[in-house]
Coordinates of C-alpha atoms in Angstrom, one line a residue:
X1282 CA 61.8 23.1 6.7
X1283 CA 60.8 21.0 3.7
X1284 CA 60.2 24.2 1.8
X1285 CA 63.6 25.6 2.6
X1286 CA 65.2 22.4 1.5
X1287 CA 63.2 22.5 -1.8
X1288 CA 64.3 26.1 -2.4
X1289 CA 67.9 25.3 -1.7
X1290 CA 67.7 22.4 -4.1
X1291 CA 66.2 24.6 -6.7
X1292 CA 69.0 27.2 -6.2
X1293 CA 71.7 24.6 -6.5
X1294 CA 70.2 23.7 -9.9
X1295 CA 70.4 27.3 -11.1
X1296 CA 73.7 26.4 -12.7
X1297 CA 72.9 23.4 -14.8
X1298 CA 75.8 21.6 -16.1
X1299 CA 75.4 19.6 -19.3
X1300 CA 77.9 16.8 -19.9
X1301 CA 79.0 16.0 -23.5
X1302 CA 81.9 15.1 -25.6
X1303 CA 84.3 17.8 -26.9
X1304 CA 85.4 18.0 -30.4
X1305 CA 88.6 16.4 -29.4
X1306 CA 86.7 13.5 -28.0
X1307 CA 87.1 14.4 -24.3
X1308 CA 84.3 15.3 -22.0
X1309 CA 83.6 18.9 -20.8
X1310 CA 81.0 20.8 -18.8
X1311 CA 79.1 23.9 -19.9
X1312 CA 77.6 26.5 -17.5
X1313 CA 74.3 28.4 -18.1
X1314 CA 74.7 32.0 -19.4
X1315 CA 74.5 34.7 -16.7
X1316 CA 71.2 36.1 -18.1
X1317 CA 69.6 32.7 -17.7
X1318 CA 70.8 32.4 -14.2
X1319 CA 69.3 35.8 -13.3
X1320 CA 66.0 34.8 -14.8
X1321 CA 65.9 31.6 -12.8
X1322 CA 66.7 33.4 -9.6
X1323 CA 63.8 35.8 -10.2
X1324 CA 61.5 32.8 -10.8
X1325 CA 62.7 31.2 -7.6
X1326 CA 62.0 34.4 -5.6
X1327 CA 58.5 34.5 -7.1
X1328 CA 57.9 30.8 -6.3
X1329 CA 59.3 31.3 -2.8
X1330 CA 57.0 34.3 -2.2
X1331 CA 53.9 32.5 -3.6
X1332 CA 54.7 29.5 -1.5
X1333 CA 55.0 31.5 1.7
X1334 CA 51.8 33.4 0.9
X1335 CA 50.1 30.2 0.3
X1336 CA 51.2 28.7 3.5
X1337 CA 50.2 31.8 5.4
X1338 CA 46.7 31.6 3.8
X1339 CA 46.5 27.9 4.7
X1340 CA 47.5 28.8 8.2
X1341 CA 44.6 31.2 8.4
X1342 CA 42.3 28.4 7.2
X1343 CA 43.2 25.8 9.7
X1344 CA 40.0 26.6 11.6
X1345 CA 37.8 24.4 9.3
X1346 CA 34.4 22.7 9.5
X1347 CA 33.9 19.2 8.2
X1348 CA 30.2 19.0 7.4
X1349 CA 28.7 15.6 6.3
X1350 CA 25.3 14.3 5.4
X1351 CA 23.4 11.0 5.3
X1352 CA 19.8 10.4 4.2
X1353 CA 17.3 7.6 5.0
X1354 CA 13.9 7.1 3.4
X1355 CA 10.9 5.5 5.1
X1356 CA 9.0 3.6 3.9
X1357 CA 10.7 2.0 0.9
X1358 CA 8.9 1.0 -1.2
X1359 CA 6.5 3.9 -0.7
X1360 CA 3.0 4.3 -2.1
X1361 CA 1.6 6.9 -4.5
X1362 CA -0.5 9.3 -2.5
X1363 CA 0.8 8.1 0.9
X1364 CA 3.3 10.1 3.1
X1365 CA 7.0 9.4 2.6
X1366 CA 9.6 10.7 4.9
X1367 CA 13.3 11.4 4.3
X1368 CA 15.5 12.0 7.4
X1369 CA 18.7 13.8 6.7
X1370 CA 21.4 13.8 9.3
X1371 CA 23.7 16.8 9.0
X1372 CA 26.9 16.4 11.1
X1373 CA 29.9 18.6 12.0
X1374 CA 32.8 16.2 12.2
X1375 CA 35.4 18.9 13.0
X1376 CA 36.6 20.4 16.3
X1377 CA 35.4 23.8 15.3
X1378 CA 31.8 25.1 15.1
X1379 CA 30.2 25.2 11.6
X1380 CA 28.3 28.5 11.4
X1381 CA 25.6 29.3 8.9
X1382 CA 25.1 25.7 8.0
X1383 CA 22.6 25.2 5.2
X1384 CA 21.0 22.1 3.8
X1385 CA 19.8 21.7 0.2
X1386 CA 17.5 18.7 -0.5
X1387 CA 16.8 17.9 -4.1
X1388 CA 13.6 15.9 -4.8
X1389 CA 11.6 15.0 -7.9
X1390 CA 9.0 17.5 -9.2
X1391 CA 6.4 14.8 -8.7
X1392 CA 6.8 15.0 -5.0
X1393 CA 4.7 17.4 -2.9
X1394 CA 6.4 18.7 0.3
X1395 CA 4.0 18.5 3.3
X1396 CA 6.2 19.5 6.2
X1397 CA 9.8 19.9 7.4
X1398 CA 11.1 19.5 10.9
X1399 CA 14.5 20.0 12.4
X1400 CA 15.9 18.3 15.5
X1401 CA 19.2 19.6 16.8
X1402 CA 21.2 17.0 18.8
X1403 CA 19.7 16.6 22.3
X1404 CA 16.6 18.6 21.5
X1405 CA 13.0 18.0 20.5
X1406 CA 11.9 18.2 16.8
X1407 CA 10.6 21.6 15.8
X1408 CA 8.5 22.5 12.7
X1409 CA 10.4 24.6 10.2
X1410 CA 7.9 27.3 9.3
X1411 CA 9.9 28.9 6.6
X1412 CA 12.0 27.1 3.9
X1413 CA 12.7 27.8 0.2
X1414 CA 11.7 25.6 -2.7
X1415 CA 13.3 26.3 -6.0
X1416 CA 12.9 24.6 -9.4
X1417 CA 15.8 22.6 -10.7
X1418 CA 16.2 20.7 -13.9
X1419 CA 13.8 17.8 -13.6
X1420 CA 13.0 18.5 -9.9
X1421 CA 13.0 20.9 -7.0
X1422 CA 15.4 22.0 -4.3
X1423 CA 14.2 22.5 -0.7
X1424 CA 16.6 24.8 1.3
X1425 CA 16.6 24.7 5.1
X1426 CA 18.7 27.0 7.3
X1427 CA 20.2 24.9 10.1
X1428 CA 22.2 27.6 11.7
X1429 CA 25.4 27.0 13.7
X1430 CA 26.4 23.4 14.3
X1431 CA 28.6 22.9 17.4
X1432 CA 31.8 20.8 16.9
X1433 CA 31.0 17.0 16.9
X1434 CA 27.2 17.7 16.9
X1435 CA 24.5 16.9 14.4
X1436 CA 20.9 17.9 13.4
X1437 CA 18.2 15.8 12.0
X1438 CA 16.0 17.3 9.3
X1439 CA 12.9 15.4 8.3
X1440 CA 11.1 16.0 5.1
X1441 CA 7.5 14.7 4.7
X1442 CA 6.5 14.5 1.1
X1443 CA 3.7 12.9 -0.9
X1444 CA 4.8 11.1 -4.1
X1445 CA 2.3 11.5 -6.9
X1446 CA 3.6 9.1 -9.4
X1447 CA 5.1 5.6 -9.3
X1448 CA 8.7 4.8 -10.3
X1449 CA 12.3 4.9 -9.1
X1450 CA 13.4 8.3 -7.7
X1451 CA 16.7 9.6 -6.6
X1452 CA 17.1 12.4 -4.0
X1453 CA 20.2 14.3 -3.1
X1454 CA 21.1 16.1 0.2
X1455 CA 24.0 18.6 0.3
X1456 CA 25.1 20.6 3.4
X1457 CA 27.6 23.6 3.6
X1458 CA 28.7 26.1 6.1
X1459 CA 30.6 29.4 5.7
X1460 CA 33.9 27.9 6.9
X1461 CA 36.4 26.2 4.7
X1462 CA 35.6 22.5 4.3
X1463 CA 38.7 20.4 3.5
X1464 CA 36.6 17.3 2.8
X1465 CA 33.7 18.1 0.5
X1466 CA 33.3 14.4 -0.6
X1467 CA 31.0 13.8 2.4
X1468 CA 28.9 17.0 2.0
X1469 CA 26.5 15.2 -0.4
X1470 CA 24.6 12.0 0.0
X1471 CA 21.9 10.3 -2.2
X1472 CA 18.9 8.0 -1.5
X1473 CA 17.0 5.9 -4.1
X1474 CA 13.3 5.2 -3.4
X1475 CA 10.8 3.0 -5.0
X1476 CA 7.3 4.3 -5.3
X1477 CA 4.6 1.9 -6.1
X1478 CA 1.0 2.5 -7.3
X1479 CA -1.5 2.6 -4.5
X1480 CA -3.3 -0.7 -4.2
X1481 CA -7.1 -1.0 -3.9
X1482 CA -9.4 -3.2 -2.0
X1483 CA -13.0 -4.5 -1.9
X1484 CA -15.1 -5.4 1.1
X1485 CA -18.6 -6.3 2.1
X1486 CA -20.9 -8.7 3.9
X1487 CA -22.3 -12.2 3.4
X1488 CA -25.8 -12.4 5.0
X1489 CA -28.7 -14.8 5.2
X1490 CA -31.6 -13.4 3.3
X1491 CA -34.4 -14.8 5.3
X1492 CA -37.2 -13.5 3.0
X1493 CA -35.1 -13.8 -0.2
X1494 CA -35.8 -10.2 -1.2
X1495 CA -32.3 -9.4 -2.3
X1496 CA -31.5 -6.9 0.4
X1497 CA -30.5 -7.2 4.0
X1498 CA -33.3 -6.4 6.4
X1499 CA -33.2 -5.9 10.1
X1500 CA -32.5 -9.1 11.9
X1501 CA -30.9 -10.9 9.0
X1502 CA -27.6 -12.4 10.3
X1503 CA -24.2 -12.6 8.6
X1504 CA -23.0 -15.9 7.3
X1505 CA -19.5 -17.1 8.1
X1506 CA -17.4 -19.6 6.1
X1507 CA -18.3 -18.5 2.5
X1508 CA -15.6 -17.9 0.0
X1509 CA -15.5 -14.6 -1.9
X1510 CA -13.3 -14.2 -5.0
X1511 CA -12.0 -11.3 -7.1
X1512 CA -11.5 -12.1 -10.8
X1513 CA -9.7 -10.0 -13.4
X1514 CA -11.2 -9.5 -16.9
X1515 CA -9.6 -12.7 -18.0
X1516 CA -11.4 -14.7 -15.4
X1517 CA -8.3 -15.3 -13.3
X1518 CA -8.6 -15.3 -9.5
X1519 CA -6.5 -12.4 -8.1
X1520 CA -7.9 -12.2 -4.6
X1521 CA -9.8 -14.5 -2.1
X1522 CA -11.3 -14.2 1.3
X1523 CA -13.5 -16.3 3.6
X1524 CA -16.3 -14.5 5.4
X1525 CA -15.4 -14.0 9.1
X1526 CA -16.8 -15.4 12.2
X1527 CA -17.6 -13.1 15.1
X1528 CA -14.6 -11.9 17.1
X1529 CA -15.5 -12.4 20.8
X1530 CA -12.9 -9.7 21.8
X1531 CA -15.0 -7.0 20.1
X1532 CA -18.2 -7.1 22.0
X1533 CA -19.8 -4.1 20.4
X1534 CA -19.2 -5.3 16.8
X1535 CA -20.5 -8.5 15.1
X1536 CA -18.0 -9.4 12.4
X1537 CA -20.0 -12.4 11.2
X1538 CA -20.1 -12.6 7.4
X1539 CA -17.7 -9.7 6.7
X1540 CA -14.9 -10.0 4.2
X1541 CA -12.1 -7.8 2.7
X1542 CA -9.7 -8.4 -0.1
X1543 CA -6.8 -5.9 -0.6
X1544 CA -3.7 -5.6 -2.7
X1545 CA -5.5 -4.9 -5.9
X1546 CA -4.0 -2.9 -8.7
X1547 CA -6.1 -0.2 -10.4
X1548 CA -8.4 -1.8 -13.0
X1549 CA -11.7 -3.6 -13.6
X1550 CA -12.7 -6.6 -11.5
X1551 CA -15.5 -9.0 -10.9
X1552 CA -16.4 -9.9 -7.3
X1553 CA -18.2 -13.3 -7.0
X1554 CA -19.1 -15.8 -4.3
X1555 CA -18.2 -19.5 -4.5
X1556 CA -21.6 -21.3 -4.3
X1557 CA -22.3 -23.7 -1.5
X1558 CA -24.7 -26.6 -1.8
X1559 CA -28.1 -25.9 -0.3
X1560 CA -27.8 -22.2 -0.6
X1561 CA -29.1 -19.9 -3.3
X1562 CA -27.8 -16.4 -4.0
X1563 CA -30.3 -13.6 -3.9
X1564 CA -28.0 -10.6 -4.5
X1565 CA -26.3 -9.7 -6.7
X1566 CA -28.2 -11.4 -9.5
X1567 CA -28.5 -10.7 -13.2
X1568 CA -26.0 -10.5 -16.0
X1569 CA -23.7 -7.6 -17.0
X1570 CA -24.2 -7.2 -20.7
X1571 CA -20.8 -5.5 -21.2
X1572 CA -18.7 -8.1 -19.6
X1573 CA -21.0 -11.1 -20.0
X1574 CA -20.8 -12.1 -16.4
X1575 CA -23.7 -12.9 -14.1
X1576 CA -24.4 -12.7 -10.4
X1577 CA -21.3 -10.6 -9.7
X1578 CA -20.3 -7.1 -8.9
X1579 CA -18.3 -5.3 -11.6
X1580 CA -16.0 -2.7 -10.0
X1581 CA -13.7 -0.1 -11.5
X1582 CA -10.9 0.6 -9.0
X1583 CA -8.7 3.6 -9.0
X1584 CA -5.4 3.6 -7.1
X1585 CA -6.0 3.4 -3.3
X1586 CA -9.7 3.1 -3.7
X1587 CA -11.8 1.0 -1.4
X1588 CA -15.0 -0.5 -2.9
X1589 CA -17.3 -1.3 0.0
X1590 CA -20.9 -2.5 0.6
X1591 CA -20.4 -5.3 -1.9
X1592 CA -22.9 -7.5 0.0
X1593 CA -23.9 -11.0 -0.9
X1594 CA -27.3 -12.4 0.1
X1595 CA -28.2 -16.1 0.3
X1596 CA -31.2 -18.1 1.3
X1597 CA -32.1 -21.8 1.6
X1598 CA -35.2 -23.2 0.1
X1599 CA -38.1 -23.9 2.4
X1600 CA -40.7 -26.7 2.7
X1601 CA -44.3 -27.1 3.8
X1602 CA -45.6 -30.4 5.3
X1603 CA -48.7 -31.6 7.1
X1604 CA -51.3 -34.4 7.3
X1605 CA -54.6 -35.1 5.5
X1606 CA -56.9 -36.9 7.9
X1607 CA -60.4 -38.4 8.0
X1608 CA -62.4 -36.1 10.4
X1609 CA -64.8 -38.8 11.6
X1610 CA -66.8 -36.4 13.9
X1611 CA -66.4 -33.3 11.6
X1612 CA -65.2 -31.1 14.4
X1613 CA -62.1 -29.8 12.5
X1614 CA -59.6 -31.4 14.8
X1615 CA -57.8 -34.7 14.5
X1616 CA -58.9 -36.7 17.4
X1617 CA -57.4 -39.9 18.6
X1618 CA -58.1 -42.7 16.2
X1619 CA -58.9 -40.6 13.2
X1620 CA -56.8 -42.0 10.4
X1621 CA -54.8 -40.3 7.6
X1622 CA -56.1 -40.1 4.1
X1623 CA -53.8 -41.0 1.2
X1624 CA -54.1 -39.8 -2.4
X1625 CA -55.3 -36.2 -1.8
X1626 CA -53.5 -33.4 -3.6
X1627 CA -52.1 -30.5 -1.6
X1628 CA -51.3 -27.3 -3.5
X1629 CA -49.0 -24.3 -2.5
X1630 CA -49.8 -20.9 -4.1
X1631 CA -47.7 -17.8 -4.0
X1632 CA -48.9 -14.3 -3.3
X1633 CA -50.0 -13.9 -7.0
X1634 CA -52.2 -16.9 -6.7
X1635 CA -49.9 -19.1 -8.8
X1636 CA -49.4 -22.7 -7.9
X1637 CA -45.7 -23.1 -7.0
X1638 CA -45.7 -26.6 -5.5
X1639 CA -47.9 -29.7 -5.1
X1640 CA -47.8 -33.0 -3.1
X1641 CA -50.0 -36.0 -2.9
X1642 CA -50.7 -37.3 0.6
X1643 CA -48.8 -40.6 1.1
X1644 CA -49.7 -44.1 1.9
X1645 CA -48.1 -45.9 4.8
X1646 CA -44.6 -47.2 4.2
X1647 CA -44.5 -50.9 5.3
X1648 CA -40.8 -50.7 5.9
X1649 CA -41.2 -48.2 8.8
X1650 CA -43.2 -50.3 11.2
X1651 CA -43.2 -47.8 14.0
X1652 CA -44.4 -44.9 11.9
X1653 CA -47.7 -44.6 10.0
X1654 CA -47.1 -42.1 7.1
X1655 CA -50.7 -42.4 5.7
X1656 CA -51.9 -38.9 4.8
X1657 CA -48.7 -37.1 5.3
X1658 CA -47.4 -34.7 2.6
X1659 CA -44.4 -32.5 2.0
X1660 CA -44.0 -29.7 -0.6
X1661 CA -40.3 -28.7 -1.0
X1662 CA -38.3 -26.2 -3.1
X1663 CA -40.0 -23.1 -1.9
X1664 CA -38.3 -19.7 -1.9
X1665 CA -38.8 -18.0 1.5
X1666 CA -41.9 -16.0 1.5
X1667 CA -45.7 -16.0 2.1
X1668 CA -47.8 -18.8 0.7
X1669 CA -51.3 -20.2 0.6
X1670 CA -51.7 -23.9 1.2
X1671 CA -54.9 -25.7 0.0
X1672 CA -56.2 -29.1 -0.8
X1673 CA -57.7 -30.0 -4.1
X1674 CA -61.2 -31.1 -3.4
X1675 CA -62.4 -34.6 -4.3
X1676 CA -65.9 -35.6 -5.0
X1677 CA -67.8 -37.0 -2.1
X1678 CA -65.7 -35.3 0.6
X1679 CA -66.2 -32.1 2.6
X1680 CA -63.3 -30.1 4.1
X1681 CA -63.6 -29.5 7.8
X1682 CA -60.3 -27.8 8.4
X1683 CA -59.1 -25.3 7.7
X1684 CA -62.3 -23.4 6.9
X1685 CA -61.0 -19.8 6.9

């Protein structure tokens, strides 16, 4: 009806009257020439025919499909070398089916496609065995055939990829069908994803080195409550952990002394322990000539690497004590009433025969009335190990014990 009105309006204008003053000063009207009127009528017939054909064509296209997409990444931020998923929801928003629906998903060329699954509405996910990957300018396009989408239904297409470089990346999802789509603005959606470098970690054990040999032997326990630090090459602390106590809920595992420090960027690090009074570190020991740092682990971490077995051993210094007595009956045993002897030197020798400690047997301390210290001795500051203890002989005295 609007078209007919428009045509009628145009026909009424086929004779255009132009107003203007006459030579005599009065107003007059002038009709278009007949040839001009015929040309205009021909144009109107052509316009009318085109409009009707166009309307007929549009009438044939009223059975349309409105296909839309939305895309969601997980996780974000993602990590280099770790799986990253994109879930694309392809929906048919029209009242007609959308046959031959196809999804094109454009991703960076630094992504590696691991798998594709499709899940029609109300169904279980299915692995897509065949899909196409084409190169694009600066990326790649993954094409998945969805098939026919019923009216008002959707399908979820999940792409699992591995990002191989860090940065900000934009992906693009576009869906089409073979029906006319009056609203192409919602056919395409985008998703921006942050990919970070994979972080690294260090882990190990703090143990009591009972024999101070610099390695953990069977039966040597872990030590809880010691602080382990990670330093960068500038000496700044970038990671800290306290060695664990045992977890009673894990009966088969003893966590005592274990530690782990994560969240480290790729690079060079020094792993050290914070010394505690009364303890001496047995491993690691020595100086790294390149970095001029001692008693530390120097580690070179790649992205996502775990440096393990960075164990720290500690021991406490030992002591030897005893009594020098006057063996009145020379039977090699201190009997009741046999007094201590002050002023005798006791020596401690290591396995190489070297004297590593000495003490002189004491006299009685008058301030400790209940205790007689005469003849007692203590040799301290000994590294755990095997020692020989002997007395330094004095003229006029014979040793009765020990004799072996």
